[in-house]
Coordinates of C-alpha atoms and ligand atoms in Angstrom, one line a residue:
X1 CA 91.1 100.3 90.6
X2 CA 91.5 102.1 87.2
X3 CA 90.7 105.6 89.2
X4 CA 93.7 105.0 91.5
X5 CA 96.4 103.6 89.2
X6 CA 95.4 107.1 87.7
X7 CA 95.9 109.2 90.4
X8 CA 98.5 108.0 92.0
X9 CA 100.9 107.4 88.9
X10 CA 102.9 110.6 87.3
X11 CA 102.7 110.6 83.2
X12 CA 105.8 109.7 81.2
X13 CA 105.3 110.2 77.3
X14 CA 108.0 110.5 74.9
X15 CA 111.5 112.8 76.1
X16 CA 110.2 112.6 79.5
X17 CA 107.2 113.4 82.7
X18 CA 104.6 115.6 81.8
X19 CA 102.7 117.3 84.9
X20 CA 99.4 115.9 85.6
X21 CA 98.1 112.7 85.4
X22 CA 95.7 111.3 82.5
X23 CA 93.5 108.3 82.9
X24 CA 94.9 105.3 82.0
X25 CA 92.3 104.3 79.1
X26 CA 92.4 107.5 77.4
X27 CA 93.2 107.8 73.6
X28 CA 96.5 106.8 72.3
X29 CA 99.1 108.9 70.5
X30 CA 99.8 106.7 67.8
X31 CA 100.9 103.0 67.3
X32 CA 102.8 101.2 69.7
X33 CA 106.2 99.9 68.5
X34 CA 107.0 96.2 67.9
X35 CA 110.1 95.9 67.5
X36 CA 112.2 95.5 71.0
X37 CA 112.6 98.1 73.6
X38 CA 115.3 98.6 76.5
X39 CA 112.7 101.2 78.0
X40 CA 109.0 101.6 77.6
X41 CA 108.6 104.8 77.7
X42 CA 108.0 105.3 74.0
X43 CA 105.2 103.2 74.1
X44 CA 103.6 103.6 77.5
X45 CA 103.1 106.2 79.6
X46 CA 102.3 105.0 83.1
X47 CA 105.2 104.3 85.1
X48 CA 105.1 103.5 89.0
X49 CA 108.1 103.5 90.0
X50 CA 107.6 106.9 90.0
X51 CA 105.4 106.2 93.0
X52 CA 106.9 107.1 96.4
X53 CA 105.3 103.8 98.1
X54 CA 106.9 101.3 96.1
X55 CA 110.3 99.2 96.8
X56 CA 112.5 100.0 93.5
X57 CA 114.7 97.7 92.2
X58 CA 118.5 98.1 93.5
X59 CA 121.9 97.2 92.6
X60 CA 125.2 97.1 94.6
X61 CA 128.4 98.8 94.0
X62 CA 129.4 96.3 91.1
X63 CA 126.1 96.7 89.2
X64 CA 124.6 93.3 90.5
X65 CA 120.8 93.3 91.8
X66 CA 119.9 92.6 95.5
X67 CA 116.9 91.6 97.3
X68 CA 115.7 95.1 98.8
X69 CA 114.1 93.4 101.7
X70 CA 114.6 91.9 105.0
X71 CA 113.3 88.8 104.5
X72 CA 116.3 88.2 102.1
X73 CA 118.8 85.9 103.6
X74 CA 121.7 84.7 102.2
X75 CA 122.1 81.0 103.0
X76 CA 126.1 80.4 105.3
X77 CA 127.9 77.7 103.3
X78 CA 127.7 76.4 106.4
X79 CA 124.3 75.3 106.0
X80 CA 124.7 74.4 101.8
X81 CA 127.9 72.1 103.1
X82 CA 125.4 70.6 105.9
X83 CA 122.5 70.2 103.5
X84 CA 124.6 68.0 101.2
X85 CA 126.4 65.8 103.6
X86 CA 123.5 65.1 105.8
X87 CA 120.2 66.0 104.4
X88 CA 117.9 62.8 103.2
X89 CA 116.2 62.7 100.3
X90 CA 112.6 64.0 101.9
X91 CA 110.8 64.1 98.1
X92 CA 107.7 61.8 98.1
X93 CA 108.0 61.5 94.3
X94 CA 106.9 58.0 93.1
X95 CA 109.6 56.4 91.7
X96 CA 107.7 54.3 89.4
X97 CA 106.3 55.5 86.2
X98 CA 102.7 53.8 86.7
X99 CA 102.2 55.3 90.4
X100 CA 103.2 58.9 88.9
X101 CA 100.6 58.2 86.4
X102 CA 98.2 57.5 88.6
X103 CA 99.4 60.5 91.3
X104 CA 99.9 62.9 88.7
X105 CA 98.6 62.0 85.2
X106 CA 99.6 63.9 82.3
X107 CA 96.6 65.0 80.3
X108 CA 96.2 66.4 77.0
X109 CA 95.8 70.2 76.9
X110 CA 92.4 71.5 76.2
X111 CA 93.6 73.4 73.6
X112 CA 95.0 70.3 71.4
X113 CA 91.3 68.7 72.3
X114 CA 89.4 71.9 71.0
X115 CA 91.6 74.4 69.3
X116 CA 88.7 76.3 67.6
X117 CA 87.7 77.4 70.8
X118 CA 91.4 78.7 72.1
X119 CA 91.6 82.1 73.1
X120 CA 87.2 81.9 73.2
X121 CA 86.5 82.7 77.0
X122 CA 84.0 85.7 77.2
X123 CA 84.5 87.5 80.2
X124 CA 86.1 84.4 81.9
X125 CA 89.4 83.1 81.8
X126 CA 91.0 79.5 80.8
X127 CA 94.3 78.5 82.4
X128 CA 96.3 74.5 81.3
X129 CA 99.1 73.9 83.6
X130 CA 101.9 72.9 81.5
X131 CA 103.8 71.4 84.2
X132 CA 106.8 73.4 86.6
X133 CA 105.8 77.3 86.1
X134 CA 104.9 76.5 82.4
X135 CA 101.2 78.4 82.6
X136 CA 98.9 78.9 79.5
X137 CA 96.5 81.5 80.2
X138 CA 93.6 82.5 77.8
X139 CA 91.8 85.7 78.9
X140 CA 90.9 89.1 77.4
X141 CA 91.1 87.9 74.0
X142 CA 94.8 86.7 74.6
X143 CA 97.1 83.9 75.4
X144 CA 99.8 84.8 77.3
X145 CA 102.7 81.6 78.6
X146 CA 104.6 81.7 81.6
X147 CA 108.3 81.0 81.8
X148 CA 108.2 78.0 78.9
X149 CA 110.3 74.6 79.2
X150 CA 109.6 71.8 77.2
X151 CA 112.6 70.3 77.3
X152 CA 113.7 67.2 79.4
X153 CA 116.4 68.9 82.0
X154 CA 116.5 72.1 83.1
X155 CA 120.4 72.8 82.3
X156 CA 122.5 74.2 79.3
X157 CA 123.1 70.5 78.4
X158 CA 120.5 68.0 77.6
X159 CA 122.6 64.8 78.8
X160 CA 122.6 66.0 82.3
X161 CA 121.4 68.2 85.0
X162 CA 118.1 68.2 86.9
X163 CA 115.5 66.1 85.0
X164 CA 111.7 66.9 84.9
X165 CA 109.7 63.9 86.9
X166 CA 106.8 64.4 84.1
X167 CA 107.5 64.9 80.3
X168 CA 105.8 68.2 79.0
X169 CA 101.8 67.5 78.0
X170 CA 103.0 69.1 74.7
X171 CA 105.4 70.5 71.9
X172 CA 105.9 73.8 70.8
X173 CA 104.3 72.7 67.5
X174 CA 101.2 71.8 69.5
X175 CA 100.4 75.3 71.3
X176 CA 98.0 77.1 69.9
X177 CA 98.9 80.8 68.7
X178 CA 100.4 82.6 71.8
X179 CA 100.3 86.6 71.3
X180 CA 102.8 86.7 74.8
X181 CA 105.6 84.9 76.9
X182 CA 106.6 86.2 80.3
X183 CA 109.9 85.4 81.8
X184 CA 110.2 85.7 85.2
X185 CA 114.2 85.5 85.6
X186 CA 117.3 83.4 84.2
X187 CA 117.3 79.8 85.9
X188 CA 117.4 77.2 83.7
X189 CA 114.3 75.9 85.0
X190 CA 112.5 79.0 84.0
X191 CA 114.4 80.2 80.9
X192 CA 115.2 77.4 78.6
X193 CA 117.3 78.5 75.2
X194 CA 115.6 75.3 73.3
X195 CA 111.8 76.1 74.2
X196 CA 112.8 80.2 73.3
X197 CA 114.4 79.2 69.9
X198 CA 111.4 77.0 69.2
X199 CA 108.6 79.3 70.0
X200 CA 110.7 81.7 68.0
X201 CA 111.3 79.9 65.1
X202 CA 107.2 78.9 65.5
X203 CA 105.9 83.0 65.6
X204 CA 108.8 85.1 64.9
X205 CA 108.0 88.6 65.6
X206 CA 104.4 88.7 66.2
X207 CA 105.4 86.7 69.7
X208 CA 105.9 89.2 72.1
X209 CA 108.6 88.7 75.0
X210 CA 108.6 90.6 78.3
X211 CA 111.3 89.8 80.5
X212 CA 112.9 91.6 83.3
X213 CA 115.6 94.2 82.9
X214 CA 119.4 93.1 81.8
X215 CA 118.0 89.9 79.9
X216 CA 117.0 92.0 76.1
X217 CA 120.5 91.2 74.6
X218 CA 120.3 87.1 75.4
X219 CA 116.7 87.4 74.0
X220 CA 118.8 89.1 70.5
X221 CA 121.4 86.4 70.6
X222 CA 118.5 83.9 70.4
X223 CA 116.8 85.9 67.2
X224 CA 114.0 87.2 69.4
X225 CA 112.8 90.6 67.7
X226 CA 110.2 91.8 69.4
X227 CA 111.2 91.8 72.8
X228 CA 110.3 94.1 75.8
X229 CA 112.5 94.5 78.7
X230 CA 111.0 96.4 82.0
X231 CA 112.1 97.3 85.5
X232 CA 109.9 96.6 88.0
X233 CA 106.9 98.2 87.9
X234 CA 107.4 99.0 84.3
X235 CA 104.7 98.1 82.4
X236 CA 103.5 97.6 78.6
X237 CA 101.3 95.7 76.3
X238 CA 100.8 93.6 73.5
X239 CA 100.4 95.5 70.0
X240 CA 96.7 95.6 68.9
X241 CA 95.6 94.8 72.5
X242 CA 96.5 98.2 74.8
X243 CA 93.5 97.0 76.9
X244 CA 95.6 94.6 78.2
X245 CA 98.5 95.6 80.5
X246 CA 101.3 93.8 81.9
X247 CA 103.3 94.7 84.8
X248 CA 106.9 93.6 86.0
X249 CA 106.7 93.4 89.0
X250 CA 109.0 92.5 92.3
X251 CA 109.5 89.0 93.9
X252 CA 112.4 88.0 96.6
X253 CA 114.9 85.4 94.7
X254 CA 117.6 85.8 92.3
X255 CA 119.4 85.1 89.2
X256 CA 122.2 82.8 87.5
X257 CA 122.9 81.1 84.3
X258 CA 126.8 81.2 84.3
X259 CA 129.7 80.9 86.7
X260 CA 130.3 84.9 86.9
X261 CA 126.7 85.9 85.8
X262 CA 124.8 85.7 89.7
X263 CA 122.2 88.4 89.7
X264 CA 123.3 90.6 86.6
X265 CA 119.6 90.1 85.0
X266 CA 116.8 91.0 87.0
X267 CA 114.1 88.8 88.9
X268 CA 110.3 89.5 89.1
X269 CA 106.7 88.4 88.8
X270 CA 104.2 90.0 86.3
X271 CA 100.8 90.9 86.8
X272 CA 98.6 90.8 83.8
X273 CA 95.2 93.6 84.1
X274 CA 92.6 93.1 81.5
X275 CA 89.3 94.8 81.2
X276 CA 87.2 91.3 82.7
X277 CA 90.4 89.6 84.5
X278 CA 93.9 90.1 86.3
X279 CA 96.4 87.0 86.5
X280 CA 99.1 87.4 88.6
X281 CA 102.5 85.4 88.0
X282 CA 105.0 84.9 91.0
X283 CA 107.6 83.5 89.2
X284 CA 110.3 81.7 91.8
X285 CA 109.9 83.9 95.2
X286 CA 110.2 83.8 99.5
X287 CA 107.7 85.6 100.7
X288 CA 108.3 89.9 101.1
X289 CA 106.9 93.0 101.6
X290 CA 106.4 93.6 97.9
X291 CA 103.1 91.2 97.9
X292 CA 101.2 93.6 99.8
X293 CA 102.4 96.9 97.5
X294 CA 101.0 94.6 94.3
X295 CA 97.7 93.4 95.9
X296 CA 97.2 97.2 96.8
X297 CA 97.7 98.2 93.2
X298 CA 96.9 96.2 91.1
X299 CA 94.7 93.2 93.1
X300 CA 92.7 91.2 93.6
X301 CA 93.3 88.7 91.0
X302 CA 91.1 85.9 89.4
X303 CA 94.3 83.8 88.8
X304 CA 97.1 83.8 90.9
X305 CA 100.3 81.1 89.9
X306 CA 102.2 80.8 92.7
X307 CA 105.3 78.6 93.3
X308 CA 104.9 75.9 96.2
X309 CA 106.7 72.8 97.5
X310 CA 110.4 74.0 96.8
X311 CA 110.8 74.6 100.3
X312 CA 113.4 72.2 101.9
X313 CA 115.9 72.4 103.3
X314 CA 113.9 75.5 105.1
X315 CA 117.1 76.8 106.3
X316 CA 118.3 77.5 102.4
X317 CA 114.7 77.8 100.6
X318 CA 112.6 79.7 102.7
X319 CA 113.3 82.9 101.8
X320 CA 113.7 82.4 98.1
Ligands
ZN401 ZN1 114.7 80.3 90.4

């Protein structure tokens, strides 16, 4: 795996490609940078989208992303008029609170139960579910969270919008030290402003944030400071841990926070390659041809979070 991210990647070092290609763990040229970064060139040097066999990210004549793929459909409004007027709720969510604690009990991280052991896996890897596509992952001497929410609704308000089914298992003040969050694009039930200020105001600038291109100046507005923003198939690391590398990579769905704002931020998953394990993160995705370009670079995975069950109406959902 190492040999042919090697070969087939061209070098990109600081003011541009050098010729050749060296391999991927060889020695640095000095520190990486904390602070936050539009590009990653300075820091890293492998870049695939320089790769002929990869789809690129693309953006239409007003500077707004698209879905290069086929299997991207835009729903008629048509269908999103039928789908309200006639579509029955088909969610088998208990309604009562005892049955959801029976179906799906919320347990208490094992990180709150043993945090002397957090980030302690050897060559394995530990992975708590945090509820939605809220993922803790320990591996490689690192924990790294997925798209965090801990708050009630997933909306800019907190007195209305879609409300979670299950309360989070824990606070901000209860995770153990994360070294990384991935962001995997802008909904609200992926990107919450309260959960970033808090981890923020938790770690400050030792937290690194990689999050996909177009999102580095919201990050600012919220005080983040060391924040890395990557196309896809950009990739970077964690400072102190360049044995580690993450990867944004593509997934079929799209963006939206404001009225105007529809696809002005990029969408993506991550992969995440460490010397004893690779976690892959889909994010929110239909299924495309760019699943098969990241299994052939960077797979196979010992973790893979993957969205499922947001399906209906399948006329709407199914490719997103
Ligand atoms: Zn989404």
């Amino acid at each position: 795996m190492e040999d042919k991210v090697g070969q087939a990647t061209s070098l990109q070092a600081d003011g541009g490609a050098e010729a050749g290609a060296k391999p991927r763990d060889g020695p640095e040229e000095g520190p990486r940078k904390c602070s936050s970064s539009r590009s990653s060139r300075k820091s890293f040097r492998l870049d695939h989208r320089l790769e002929e066999d990869v789809t690129r990210s693309r953006r239409n004549l007003h500077g707004r992303f698209v879905n290069p793929w086929p299997t991207w459909t835009t729903p008629s409004f048509c269908a999103f008029l039928k789908f309200l007027m006639l579509e029955k709720n088909n969610s088998k969510v208990p309604s009562s609170k005892e049955v959801l604690d029976q179906e799906l009990p919320v347990l208490e991280p094992y990180f709150i139960q043993k945090p002397q052991e957090v980030g302690q896996t050897g060559t394995g890897l530990r992975v708590t579910w945090l509820g939605h596509a809220s993922v803790l992952v320990e591996m490689d001497d690192l924990v790294v969270l997925t798209d965090p929410v801990f708050s009630q609704r997933a909306s800019p308000v907190q007195f209305a919008g879609p409300k979670r089914f299950r309360g989070p298992p824990c606070s901000v003040a209860q995770l153990p030290k994360v070294h990384a969050v991935l962001i995997s694009h802008t909904h609200y039930d992926h990107l919450d402003a309260k959960s970033v200020t808090a981890l923020n105001v938790r770690f400050g600038g030792e937290l690194r944030w990689f999050v996909p291109l177009g999102l580095l100046d919201w990050m600012q507005r919220f005080g983040c400071e060391n924040v890395i923003e990557l196309d896809w198939w950009e990739e970077n690391c964690v400072p102190g841990h360049d044995e580690v590398t993450f990867v944004f990579t593509p997934c079929q769905h799209w963006c939206k926070r404001t009225p105007l704002d529809d696809n002005r931020v990029l969408w993506g998953s991550w992969a995440v390659l460490g010397p004893s394990n690779r976690f892959f993160f889909a994010g929110d995705t239909g299924y495309c041809a760019a699943f098969q370009e990241i299994g052939k670079r960077f797979g196979p995975f010992d973790l893979a979070a993957v969205p499922i069950g947001a399906y209906l109406p399948r006329c709407i959902m199914a490719s997103r």
